[in-house]
Amino acid sequence: MYPIPVAPQGALPRVPPPRHRHGAPSGPWPFVDIDDEVDPARIQDPTSHLPLSASPCSHSFPPAQEQHFCWCKYPQSLYPNWTPRQQKKSGITSVIEGRKKQASTVYCLDVMRDGIFRDRGEREFSERTVGRVWAAMQEGRPPGVKVRTLFSEGLSGPVLQMLGTRYNIEPFFFTSTLGWIPSRFQSHVVPHESDRTSAPYFLTTHLALALEALILNLRTDITIILSFIKAIPTPRTSSTVPPTPNPSFLNILTRGPPGPGLGNWNSRLPDLVIDTQAPLRLSSSDRLLTHDLLAIHMVRSPLNHSGGGGGGGGEGSTIISLHPHPHAHNNNIPGTTTHNTPGTTTTAHELHTRVHLLGKSVYWANILKDTTDPTFVLLGLLWYGMYAWDEALEGLYEHICYLESKVIQTDDFTLTRELHAIRAHLLHYDSLLQDFRNTILFVKDTPHPGLMPRTDLSLESEAGSKANKHRMDRECGSLLLEVDRLERSRKMMESRLKNVMDL
């Protein structure tokens, strides 16, 4: 008979295998797979579903400025190609419909133009507060805010729809977060510099100021979904049972002929399958190497030098970091569990505290004071992933040294299986580190449009733009050097494992 995978009692959490094809808007068919049926009515009349979005709602407060639909109509109100069927398959429907009453907390932190970080407290999103929260989201910011960072603890339906409507966010940001899909893309793209310099000379003399104003008043958004590895203590809950030698082995029980006192189950030793989507347990230190996620959307609004103000281009940039509850997405994979154990992923409060601490660094405070580019705050968030990687590989190295001494002393087959599991995880980490590298390069190669060097600027402005580019190249280079070091460490451990397995 076919083997039937089952999740053992107290199984440790795993992440779903990413569906990369549904990770970015460049894919023209979001969550429409090859075998999915396409509704003929959509092809004949692409706007046939809009009356559903325009149906009346119970919200009495006005929608956001420049929006023709209430926030509760997101995502179809702004992205009509996201039909109800696609929303259901992507997990958006389960959030909007299944968690209308779930409370979420959003932590707010402002980075001022002088490099000072100001904590704006937290705000609860719940069914009874949606009116007040939505009204507050339309208010202007205090003068001098360069970038506002929002950290959402939990992803309720109102939070998803309000943020999506207020900041015109591609639904891919939410679906990639729910599905643990590594992704990076740019939206609301500004035309390239060459598009404007290719105009005839006599036009550039008349339109130079107008074109410069156009570029400075266009926004460009970047989205980053980055999976990384973090070391955590082994969770202790009432439902946790002593794990198998390594939780990367999923139990496979095979249905067989009835035996005495066994019912329909055979009592033979279960087969073992290596699963790199599950945590790797380090028995020597009683810690887990588990997947974590940075889910960041950055609205890089036009540079504004006039202080605060209401909505539109004059309010500065915004960074949104999502921290959905671990059980937010059910991957429907038999025999596996998603991240549902408390403490396995970084919380909004933890990352909010870390970013606040970034402002206490003299080095980073000087950078943020000297530049108008809000993207440097995003680089600070990437350093969090680097720290986690470094600690995880440090713990793994110590565990490999421990296993080396054990293998020399014994020929226990369990150790051999664990060595194979660790090697499989190291191969998996190779792809994750490569994704980390590509994310850094993406940030480096996607500059703020208002800070790109241009020949029509004054000498002072042009020098400032070049200095900002040099600073960005330097800081991205520092991160890339750290990734190089992590990759060398990973390769060294893989070689050490091979030596041990050859004994």
Short mmCIF file of C-alpha atoms in Angstrom, two decimals:
data_model
loop_
_atom_site.label_atom_id
_atom_site.label_comp_id
_atom_site.label_asym_id
_atom_site.label_seq_id
_atom_site.Cartn_x
_atom_site.Cartn_y
_atom_site.Cartn_z
CA MET A 1 0.00 0.00 0.00
CA TYR A 2 1.01 3.63 -0.38
CA PRO A 3 2.73 5.16 2.67
CA ILE A 4 0.45 7.49 4.61
CA PRO A 5 2.27 10.48 6.15
CA VAL A 6 1.09 11.50 9.60
CA ALA A 7 2.20 14.26 11.91
CA PRO A 8 3.49 12.84 15.19
CA GLN A 9 2.05 14.10 18.44
CA GLY A 10 3.77 17.30 19.52
CA ALA A 11 5.21 17.79 16.06
CA LEU A 12 7.37 20.84 15.74
CA PRO A 13 6.31 23.55 13.29
CA ARG A 14 7.32 23.63 9.65
CA VAL A 15 6.87 26.22 6.93
CA PRO A 16 5.02 25.53 3.68
CA PRO A 17 7.06 24.98 0.52
CA PRO A 18 7.05 28.35 -1.30
CA ARG A 19 5.09 28.74 -4.52
CA HIS A 20 7.53 31.09 -6.22
CA ARG A 21 5.42 31.54 -9.34
CA HIS A 22 2.88 33.47 -7.25
CA GLY A 23 5.39 35.74 -5.53
CA ALA A 24 5.45 38.93 -7.62
CA PRO A 25 3.17 41.04 -9.84
CA SER A 26 5.29 40.29 -12.90
CA GLY A 27 3.54 36.92 -12.93
CA PRO A 28 0.38 37.73 -14.92
CA TRP A 29 -1.85 35.02 -13.40
CA PRO A 30 -1.76 35.32 -9.59
CA PHE A 31 -2.83 32.03 -8.01
CA VAL A 32 -4.16 30.63 -11.28
CA ASP A 33 -2.25 27.41 -11.86
CA ILE A 34 -1.96 25.52 -15.13
CA ASP A 35 -4.78 23.11 -14.31
CA ASP A 36 -7.12 25.78 -12.91
CA GLU A 37 -10.20 26.56 -14.95
CA VAL A 38 -10.41 30.13 -16.27
CA ASP A 39 -13.83 31.74 -16.11
CA PRO A 40 -14.85 32.60 -19.72
CA ALA A 41 -16.85 35.59 -18.45
CA ARG A 42 -13.64 37.20 -17.21
CA ILE A 43 -12.12 37.09 -20.68
CA GLN A 44 -15.23 38.49 -22.36
CA ASP A 45 -15.84 41.18 -19.71
CA PRO A 46 -12.83 41.77 -17.43
CA THR A 47 -14.82 44.23 -15.26
CA SER A 48 -17.78 41.93 -14.69
CA HIS A 49 -16.89 41.43 -11.04
CA LEU A 50 -16.77 45.12 -10.11
CA PRO A 51 -20.41 45.35 -8.95
CA LEU A 52 -19.42 42.96 -6.15
CA SER A 53 -16.77 45.42 -5.00
CA ALA A 54 -19.23 48.30 -5.22
CA SER A 55 -21.88 46.63 -3.06
CA PRO A 56 -22.85 48.73 -0.01
CA CYS A 57 -21.14 48.18 3.33
CA SER A 58 -21.96 49.03 6.93
CA HIS A 59 -19.13 51.53 7.40
CA SER A 60 -20.49 55.05 7.80
CA PHE A 61 -17.15 56.89 7.79
CA PRO A 62 -15.85 58.23 4.47
CA PRO A 63 -13.28 56.30 2.46
CA ALA A 64 -9.71 57.50 2.01
CA GLN A 65 -9.03 60.53 -0.08
CA GLU A 66 -8.74 59.74 -3.80
CA GLN A 67 -10.35 56.33 -3.25
CA HIS A 68 -13.73 55.51 -4.77
CA PHE A 69 -14.38 52.45 -2.62
CA CYS A 70 -14.44 51.78 1.08
CA TRP A 71 -11.37 50.05 2.51
CA CYS A 72 -13.43 46.88 3.04
CA LYS A 73 -13.53 46.36 -0.76
CA TYR A 74 -9.78 45.74 -0.97
CA PRO A 75 -8.17 44.07 -2.88
CA GLN A 76 -10.64 44.06 -5.78
CA SER A 77 -11.32 47.77 -5.51
CA LEU A 78 -7.69 48.57 -6.43
CA TYR A 79 -6.64 45.31 -8.11
CA PRO A 80 -9.67 44.00 -10.02
CA ASN A 81 -7.76 41.04 -11.46
CA TRP A 82 -7.77 39.48 -7.97
CA THR A 83 -11.06 37.63 -8.19
CA PRO A 84 -12.74 35.93 -5.20
CA ARG A 85 -11.44 32.56 -6.41
CA GLN A 86 -7.85 33.82 -6.44
CA GLN A 87 -8.28 35.49 -3.07
CA LYS A 88 -9.46 32.21 -1.60
CA LYS A 89 -6.60 30.20 -3.06
CA SER A 90 -3.99 32.73 -1.91
CA GLY A 91 -5.22 32.83 1.69
CA ILE A 92 -6.57 36.40 1.60
CA THR A 93 -10.16 35.25 2.01
CA SER A 94 -9.33 33.22 5.10
CA VAL A 95 -7.90 36.38 6.65
CA ILE A 96 -10.65 38.78 5.57
CA GLU A 97 -13.58 36.47 6.31
CA GLY A 98 -12.12 34.33 9.06
CA ARG A 99 -10.51 37.02 11.17
CA LYS A 100 -12.84 39.99 11.06
CA LYS A 101 -13.05 40.08 14.85
CA GLN A 102 -9.43 39.24 15.57
CA ALA A 103 -7.53 42.02 17.32
CA SER A 104 -4.19 43.17 15.96
CA THR A 105 -1.67 45.59 17.42
CA VAL A 106 0.35 48.02 15.31
CA TYR A 107 3.49 49.60 16.77
CA CYS A 108 4.53 52.95 15.30
CA LEU A 109 8.01 54.46 15.19
CA ASP A 110 8.97 57.68 13.41
CA VAL A 111 12.44 58.48 12.11
CA MET A 112 12.95 62.23 12.02
CA ARG A 113 15.05 64.20 9.56
CA ASP A 114 17.68 64.83 12.23
CA GLY A 115 18.15 61.06 12.71
CA ILE A 116 16.22 60.91 16.00
CA PHE A 117 13.81 57.99 16.53
CA ARG A 118 10.49 58.80 18.21
CA ASP A 119 8.21 56.06 19.50
CA ARG A 120 4.57 56.84 18.68
CA GLY A 121 3.19 54.01 20.80
CA GLU A 122 0.84 51.26 19.71
CA ARG A 123 -2.69 51.14 18.39
CA GLU A 124 -5.16 48.28 18.63
CA PHE A 125 -7.08 47.22 15.54
CA SER A 126 -10.30 45.52 16.57
CA GLU A 127 -13.88 45.33 15.42
CA ARG A 128 -14.93 48.14 17.75
CA THR A 129 -12.05 50.48 16.82
CA VAL A 130 -12.00 50.26 13.02
CA GLY A 131 -13.73 53.61 12.58
CA ARG A 132 -11.32 55.51 14.83
CA VAL A 133 -8.29 53.73 13.41
CA TRP A 134 -9.26 54.42 9.80
CA ALA A 135 -9.84 58.09 10.59
CA ALA A 136 -6.45 58.27 12.35
CA MET A 137 -4.74 56.76 9.31
CA GLN A 138 -5.90 59.74 7.22
CA GLU A 139 -4.38 62.31 9.58
CA GLY A 140 -1.17 64.11 8.79
CA ARG A 141 2.14 63.44 10.50
CA PRO A 142 4.10 65.70 12.82
CA PRO A 143 6.61 68.03 11.14
CA GLY A 144 10.04 66.63 10.37
CA VAL A 145 9.13 62.95 9.90
CA LYS A 146 11.38 61.30 7.30
CA VAL A 147 9.96 57.79 7.49
CA ARG A 148 7.24 56.15 9.57
CA THR A 149 7.65 52.47 10.44
CA LEU A 150 4.60 50.34 11.26
CA PHE A 151 4.96 46.87 12.80
CA SER A 152 1.75 44.84 12.68
CA GLU A 153 1.40 42.09 15.28
CA GLY A 154 -1.15 39.72 13.81
CA LEU A 155 -2.84 40.14 10.45
CA SER A 156 -6.57 40.57 10.89
CA GLY A 157 -8.96 41.25 8.04
CA PRO A 158 -9.32 44.99 8.80
CA VAL A 159 -5.53 45.44 9.09
CA LEU A 160 -4.92 43.80 5.72
CA GLN A 161 -7.62 45.82 3.97
CA MET A 162 -6.88 49.16 5.64
CA LEU A 163 -3.14 49.02 4.98
CA GLY A 164 -3.73 47.78 1.45
CA THR A 165 -6.17 50.59 0.68
CA ARG A 166 -4.38 53.40 2.49
CA TYR A 167 -1.00 52.73 0.87
CA ASN A 168 -2.19 51.11 -2.39
CA ILE A 169 -0.23 47.91 -1.72
CA GLU A 170 -0.03 45.05 -4.20
CA PRO A 171 -1.87 42.00 -2.74
CA PHE A 172 1.29 39.98 -3.41
CA PHE A 173 2.79 41.53 -0.29
CA PHE A 174 0.14 39.90 1.89
CA THR A 175 -0.09 36.61 0.01
CA SER A 176 3.68 36.11 -0.06
CA THR A 177 3.81 36.78 3.68
CA LEU A 178 1.02 34.30 4.39
CA GLY A 179 2.55 31.66 2.12
CA TRP A 180 6.21 32.19 3.10
CA ILE A 181 7.08 32.97 -0.53
CA PRO A 182 10.50 34.68 -0.84
CA SER A 183 9.93 37.69 -3.05
CA ARG A 184 11.26 41.11 -3.94
CA PHE A 185 9.72 43.49 -6.41
CA GLN A 186 9.22 47.14 -7.22
CA SER A 187 5.82 48.71 -7.80
CA HIS A 188 4.65 52.18 -8.86
CA VAL A 189 7.81 52.30 -10.94
CA VAL A 190 9.23 55.67 -11.97
CA PRO A 191 10.40 56.05 -15.60
CA HIS A 192 14.14 55.63 -16.03
CA GLU A 193 16.40 58.65 -16.30
CA SER A 194 17.04 57.86 -19.97
CA ASP A 195 13.33 58.27 -20.69
CA ARG A 196 13.52 61.95 -19.90
CA THR A 197 16.99 62.79 -21.25
CA SER A 198 16.15 61.33 -24.65
CA ALA A 199 13.82 64.26 -25.40
CA PRO A 200 14.98 66.83 -27.98
CA TYR A 201 17.28 69.54 -26.67
CA PHE A 202 14.84 72.41 -27.28
CA LEU A 203 12.23 70.56 -25.19
CA THR A 204 14.57 69.92 -22.27
CA THR A 205 15.18 73.66 -21.86
CA HIS A 206 11.45 74.29 -21.43
CA LEU A 207 10.50 71.15 -19.54
CA ALA A 208 13.50 70.60 -17.29
CA LEU A 209 11.86 72.04 -14.19
CA ALA A 210 8.55 70.36 -14.91
CA LEU A 211 10.16 66.97 -15.47
CA GLU A 212 12.25 67.31 -12.32
CA ALA A 213 9.12 68.15 -10.33
CA LEU A 214 7.36 65.15 -11.86
CA ILE A 215 10.09 62.74 -10.80
CA LEU A 216 10.32 64.22 -7.32
CA ASN A 217 6.56 63.84 -6.89
CA LEU A 218 6.33 60.21 -7.98
CA ARG A 219 6.52 57.42 -5.43
CA THR A 220 8.19 54.08 -5.88
CA ASP A 221 7.50 51.12 -3.61
CA ILE A 222 9.66 48.11 -2.88
CA THR A 223 8.53 44.86 -1.29
CA ILE A 224 10.80 42.30 0.34
CA ILE A 225 9.79 38.89 1.68
CA LEU A 226 12.92 37.25 3.04
CA SER A 227 13.16 33.89 4.79
CA PHE A 228 16.11 33.36 7.12
CA ILE A 229 17.22 30.97 9.86
CA LYS A 230 17.09 31.79 13.55
CA ALA A 231 18.24 29.83 16.61
CA ILE A 232 15.68 29.57 19.42
CA PRO A 233 15.36 27.48 22.60
CA THR A 234 13.35 24.32 22.09
CA PRO A 235 9.74 25.30 22.92
CA ARG A 236 8.29 23.73 26.06
CA THR A 237 4.53 23.39 25.98
CA SER A 238 2.06 21.02 27.54
CA SER A 239 1.58 19.30 24.19
CA THR A 240 5.28 18.89 23.43
CA VAL A 241 6.65 15.38 23.70
CA PRO A 242 10.32 14.36 23.49
CA PRO A 243 11.21 14.72 19.81
CA THR A 244 12.71 12.12 17.55
CA PRO A 245 16.51 12.27 17.17
CA ASN A 246 15.91 15.02 14.65
CA PRO A 247 12.60 16.74 13.82
CA SER A 248 13.72 16.98 10.21
CA PHE A 249 12.64 13.35 9.94
CA LEU A 250 8.89 13.11 9.40
CA ASN A 251 7.32 9.90 10.62
CA ILE A 252 5.82 7.75 7.86
CA LEU A 253 3.57 4.99 9.12
CA THR A 254 2.72 2.33 6.58
CA ARG A 255 -0.70 0.76 6.63
CA GLY A 256 -0.33 -3.03 6.66
CA PRO A 257 -2.27 -6.20 7.43
CA PRO A 258 -3.80 -6.40 10.92
CA GLY A 259 -1.57 -7.90 13.58
CA PRO A 260 -2.32 -9.25 17.04
CA GLY A 261 -3.50 -6.33 19.15
CA LEU A 262 -2.43 -3.78 16.53
CA GLY A 263 -5.68 -3.13 14.69
CA ASN A 264 -4.98 -1.82 11.20
CA TRP A 265 -1.47 -0.56 11.89
CA ASN A 266 1.79 -2.34 11.44
CA SER A 267 4.26 -1.93 14.29
CA ARG A 268 7.42 -1.96 12.21
CA LEU A 269 10.00 0.82 12.60
CA PRO A 270 8.71 3.88 10.73
CA ASP A 271 10.45 5.08 7.63
CA LEU A 272 12.23 8.41 7.97
CA VAL A 273 12.18 11.26 5.48
CA ILE A 274 14.38 14.36 5.69
CA ASP A 275 12.35 17.58 5.65
CA THR A 276 14.27 20.85 5.36
CA GLN A 277 11.09 22.89 5.84
CA ALA A 278 11.00 21.72 9.47
CA PRO A 279 13.28 23.02 12.24
CA LEU A 280 16.66 21.42 12.83
CA ARG A 281 17.14 20.41 16.45
CA LEU A 282 20.58 20.82 18.03
CA SER A 283 20.49 18.25 20.81
CA SER A 284 23.82 19.38 22.25
CA SER A 285 22.41 22.81 23.16
CA ASP A 286 18.67 22.01 23.19
CA ARG A 287 18.00 24.64 20.56
CA LEU A 288 16.19 24.73 17.24
CA LEU A 289 17.27 26.25 13.95
CA THR A 290 13.94 27.39 12.59
CA HIS A 291 12.69 29.53 9.71
CA ASP A 292 11.81 33.16 10.32
CA LEU A 293 10.52 35.83 7.98
CA LEU A 294 11.06 39.50 7.19
CA ALA A 295 7.96 40.79 5.39
CA ILE A 296 8.53 44.45 4.52
CA HIS A 297 6.77 46.88 2.21
CA MET A 298 8.27 50.33 1.79
CA VAL A 299 6.38 53.28 0.34
CA ARG A 300 9.08 55.68 -0.81
CA SER A 301 7.11 58.87 -1.14
CA PRO A 302 8.39 62.07 -2.72
CA LEU A 303 11.05 63.92 -0.78
CA ASN A 304 9.43 66.76 1.08
CA HIS A 305 11.19 69.57 2.83
CA SER A 306 8.21 71.48 4.13
CA GLY A 307 7.43 69.56 7.29
CA GLY A 308 4.39 67.51 8.10
CA GLY A 309 1.02 67.62 6.50
CA GLY A 310 -1.79 65.42 5.41
CA GLY A 311 -1.91 62.63 2.92
CA GLY A 312 -0.48 62.55 -0.52
CA GLY A 313 3.11 63.13 -1.39
CA GLY A 314 3.99 65.45 1.49
CA GLU A 315 3.88 63.01 4.38
CA GLY A 316 7.16 61.20 3.94
CA SER A 317 7.88 57.53 3.41
CA THR A 318 6.41 54.51 5.18
CA ILE A 319 7.77 51.08 6.08
CA ILE A 320 5.29 48.32 6.93
CA SER A 321 6.49 45.14 8.62
CA LEU A 322 4.01 42.26 8.89
CA HIS A 323 4.13 39.71 11.70
CA PRO A 324 1.07 37.50 11.18
CA HIS A 325 0.23 35.06 13.91
CA PRO A 326 2.15 31.80 13.31
CA HIS A 327 -1.00 29.86 12.46
CA ALA A 328 -2.11 32.48 9.93
CA HIS A 329 -1.74 30.21 6.92
CA ASN A 330 -2.70 26.56 6.65
CA ASN A 331 -0.62 24.94 3.96
CA ASN A 332 -2.93 21.90 3.73
CA ILE A 333 0.01 19.53 3.44
CA PRO A 334 -0.87 16.20 5.11
CA GLY A 335 1.38 15.15 7.91
CA THR A 336 2.89 18.57 8.53
CA THR A 337 2.22 21.52 10.75
CA THR A 338 2.80 25.19 10.16
CA HIS A 339 4.54 27.59 12.51
CA ASN A 340 2.08 27.38 15.41
CA THR A 341 4.41 27.28 18.39
CA PRO A 342 4.81 30.54 20.32
CA GLY A 343 8.24 32.11 20.06
CA THR A 344 9.34 30.56 16.77
CA THR A 345 9.10 33.78 14.73
CA THR A 346 10.07 37.37 15.46
CA THR A 347 7.21 39.43 16.88
CA ALA A 348 6.30 42.97 15.91
CA HIS A 349 7.27 44.20 19.36
CA GLU A 350 10.72 42.59 19.09
CA LEU A 351 11.50 44.10 15.70
CA HIS A 352 10.04 47.46 16.76
CA THR A 353 12.44 47.44 19.72
CA ARG A 354 15.40 46.50 17.52
CA VAL A 355 14.73 49.29 15.03
CA HIS A 356 14.33 51.76 17.90
CA LEU A 357 17.73 50.58 19.16
CA LEU A 358 19.14 51.26 15.69
CA GLY A 359 18.74 54.96 16.44
CA LYS A 360 20.97 54.60 19.50
CA SER A 361 23.90 53.53 17.34
CA VAL A 362 26.22 56.50 16.78
CA TYR A 363 27.24 55.09 13.39
CA TRP A 364 23.68 54.69 12.13
CA ALA A 365 22.45 57.91 13.73
CA ASN A 366 25.05 59.82 11.71
CA ILE A 367 24.00 58.05 8.50
CA LEU A 368 20.33 58.81 9.02
CA LYS A 369 21.09 62.41 9.93
CA ASP A 370 23.23 63.03 6.86
CA THR A 371 20.91 61.50 4.26
CA THR A 372 17.34 62.12 3.17
CA ASP A 373 17.05 58.58 1.79
CA PRO A 374 14.64 56.49 3.93
CA THR A 375 15.97 53.27 2.39
CA PHE A 376 18.74 53.16 5.00
CA VAL A 377 16.14 52.26 7.63
CA LEU A 378 15.28 49.24 5.47
CA LEU A 379 18.96 48.25 5.48
CA GLY A 380 18.84 48.27 9.27
CA LEU A 381 16.04 45.70 9.12
CA LEU A 382 18.18 43.48 6.89
CA TRP A 383 20.90 43.53 9.54
CA TYR A 384 18.45 41.77 11.86
CA GLY A 385 18.37 38.83 9.46
CA MET A 386 22.16 38.83 9.27
CA TYR A 387 22.48 38.70 13.08
CA ALA A 388 20.03 35.77 13.19
CA TRP A 389 21.96 33.88 10.50
CA ASP A 390 25.27 34.42 12.30
CA GLU A 391 23.95 33.14 15.63
CA ALA A 392 22.29 30.14 13.95
CA LEU A 393 25.43 29.03 12.10
CA GLU A 394 27.51 29.61 15.22
CA GLY A 395 25.30 27.20 17.15
CA LEU A 396 25.32 24.70 14.29
CA TYR A 397 29.14 24.70 14.20
CA GLU A 398 29.31 23.89 17.90
CA HIS A 399 26.80 21.06 17.39
CA ILE A 400 28.83 19.59 14.51
CA CYS A 401 31.94 19.61 16.71
CA TYR A 402 29.92 17.77 19.35
CA LEU A 403 28.77 15.16 16.83
CA GLU A 404 32.34 14.64 15.60
CA SER A 405 33.43 13.56 19.06
CA LYS A 406 30.38 11.29 19.40
CA VAL A 407 30.96 9.56 16.05
CA ILE A 408 34.55 8.75 16.98
CA GLN A 409 33.37 7.09 20.21
CA THR A 410 30.36 5.15 18.89
CA ASP A 411 28.88 3.63 15.74
CA ASP A 412 25.28 4.54 16.63
CA PHE A 413 23.21 4.58 13.43
CA THR A 414 21.09 7.40 14.85
CA LEU A 415 24.09 9.72 14.62
CA THR A 416 24.58 8.83 10.97
CA ARG A 417 20.98 9.74 10.21
CA GLU A 418 21.38 13.03 12.04
CA LEU A 419 24.50 13.85 10.04
CA HIS A 420 22.59 13.28 6.81
CA ALA A 421 19.78 15.54 8.04
CA ILE A 422 22.21 18.33 8.94
CA ARG A 423 23.88 18.08 5.55
CA ALA A 424 20.50 18.38 3.82
CA HIS A 425 19.76 21.49 5.86
CA LEU A 426 23.13 22.99 4.94
CA LEU A 427 22.28 22.56 1.27
CA HIS A 428 18.94 24.26 1.92
CA TYR A 429 20.70 27.10 3.72
CA ASP A 430 22.80 27.66 0.60
CA SER A 431 19.71 28.70 -1.36
CA LEU A 432 18.45 30.88 1.51
CA LEU A 433 21.77 32.72 1.75
CA GLN A 434 21.76 33.25 -2.01
CA ASP A 435 18.30 34.76 -1.66
CA PHE A 436 19.64 37.02 1.09
CA ARG A 437 22.43 38.17 -1.24
CA ASN A 438 19.97 38.86 -4.06
CA THR A 439 17.78 40.89 -1.70
CA ILE A 440 20.70 43.14 -0.74
CA LEU A 441 21.60 43.62 -4.41
CA PHE A 442 17.96 44.43 -5.15
CA VAL A 443 17.95 47.21 -2.54
CA LYS A 444 21.28 48.51 -3.83
CA ASP A 445 20.11 48.55 -7.45
CA THR A 446 16.69 50.12 -6.74
CA PRO A 447 17.51 53.67 -5.64
CA HIS A 448 15.06 56.30 -4.51
CA PRO A 449 14.03 58.13 -7.72
CA GLY A 450 14.34 61.52 -6.07
CA LEU A 451 17.97 60.83 -5.15
CA MET A 452 19.29 59.48 -8.44
CA PRO A 453 22.18 61.56 -9.87
CA ARG A 454 20.95 63.75 -12.74
CA THR A 455 22.86 66.12 -14.96
CA ASP A 456 20.23 68.89 -14.76
CA LEU A 457 20.66 69.41 -11.01
CA SER A 458 22.75 72.10 -9.38
CA LEU A 459 26.31 71.16 -8.48
CA GLU A 460 25.36 71.00 -4.80
CA SER A 461 22.36 68.73 -5.39
CA GLU A 462 24.30 66.53 -7.78
CA ALA A 463 27.09 66.15 -5.23
CA GLY A 464 24.52 65.19 -2.58
CA SER A 465 23.00 62.55 -4.85
CA LYS A 466 26.40 61.06 -5.62
CA ALA A 467 27.31 61.05 -1.92
CA ASN A 468 24.07 59.22 -1.13
CA LYS A 469 24.78 56.61 -3.82
CA HIS A 470 28.30 56.12 -2.47
CA ARG A 471 26.91 55.70 1.05
CA MET A 472 24.32 53.17 -0.13
CA ASP A 473 26.93 51.19 -2.07
CA ARG A 474 29.16 51.14 1.01
CA GLU A 475 26.47 49.90 3.40
CA CYS A 476 25.15 47.29 0.98
CA GLY A 477 28.75 46.21 0.44
CA SER A 478 29.17 45.71 4.18
CA LEU A 479 26.13 43.44 4.25
CA LEU A 480 27.35 41.53 1.20
CA LEU A 481 30.70 40.92 2.91
CA GLU A 482 28.85 39.44 5.87
CA VAL A 483 26.87 37.15 3.56
CA ASP A 484 30.15 36.05 1.96
CA ARG A 485 31.45 35.14 5.41
CA LEU A 486 28.27 33.20 6.23
CA GLU A 487 28.55 31.28 2.96
CA ARG A 488 32.18 30.38 3.69
CA SER A 489 31.16 29.18 7.14
CA ARG A 490 28.38 27.06 5.65
CA LYS A 491 30.77 25.48 3.12
CA MET A 492 33.32 24.75 5.84
CA MET A 493 30.68 22.96 7.94
CA GLU A 494 29.56 20.94 4.94
CA SER A 495 33.17 19.81 4.42
CA ARG A 496 33.50 18.93 8.11
CA LEU A 497 30.34 16.84 7.88
CA LYS A 498 31.65 14.99 4.84
CA ASN A 499 34.85 14.14 6.72
CA VAL A 500 32.87 12.79 9.67
CA MET A 501 30.56 10.74 7.44
CA ASP A 502 33.61 9.20 5.73
CA LEU A 503 34.96 7.84 9.02
#
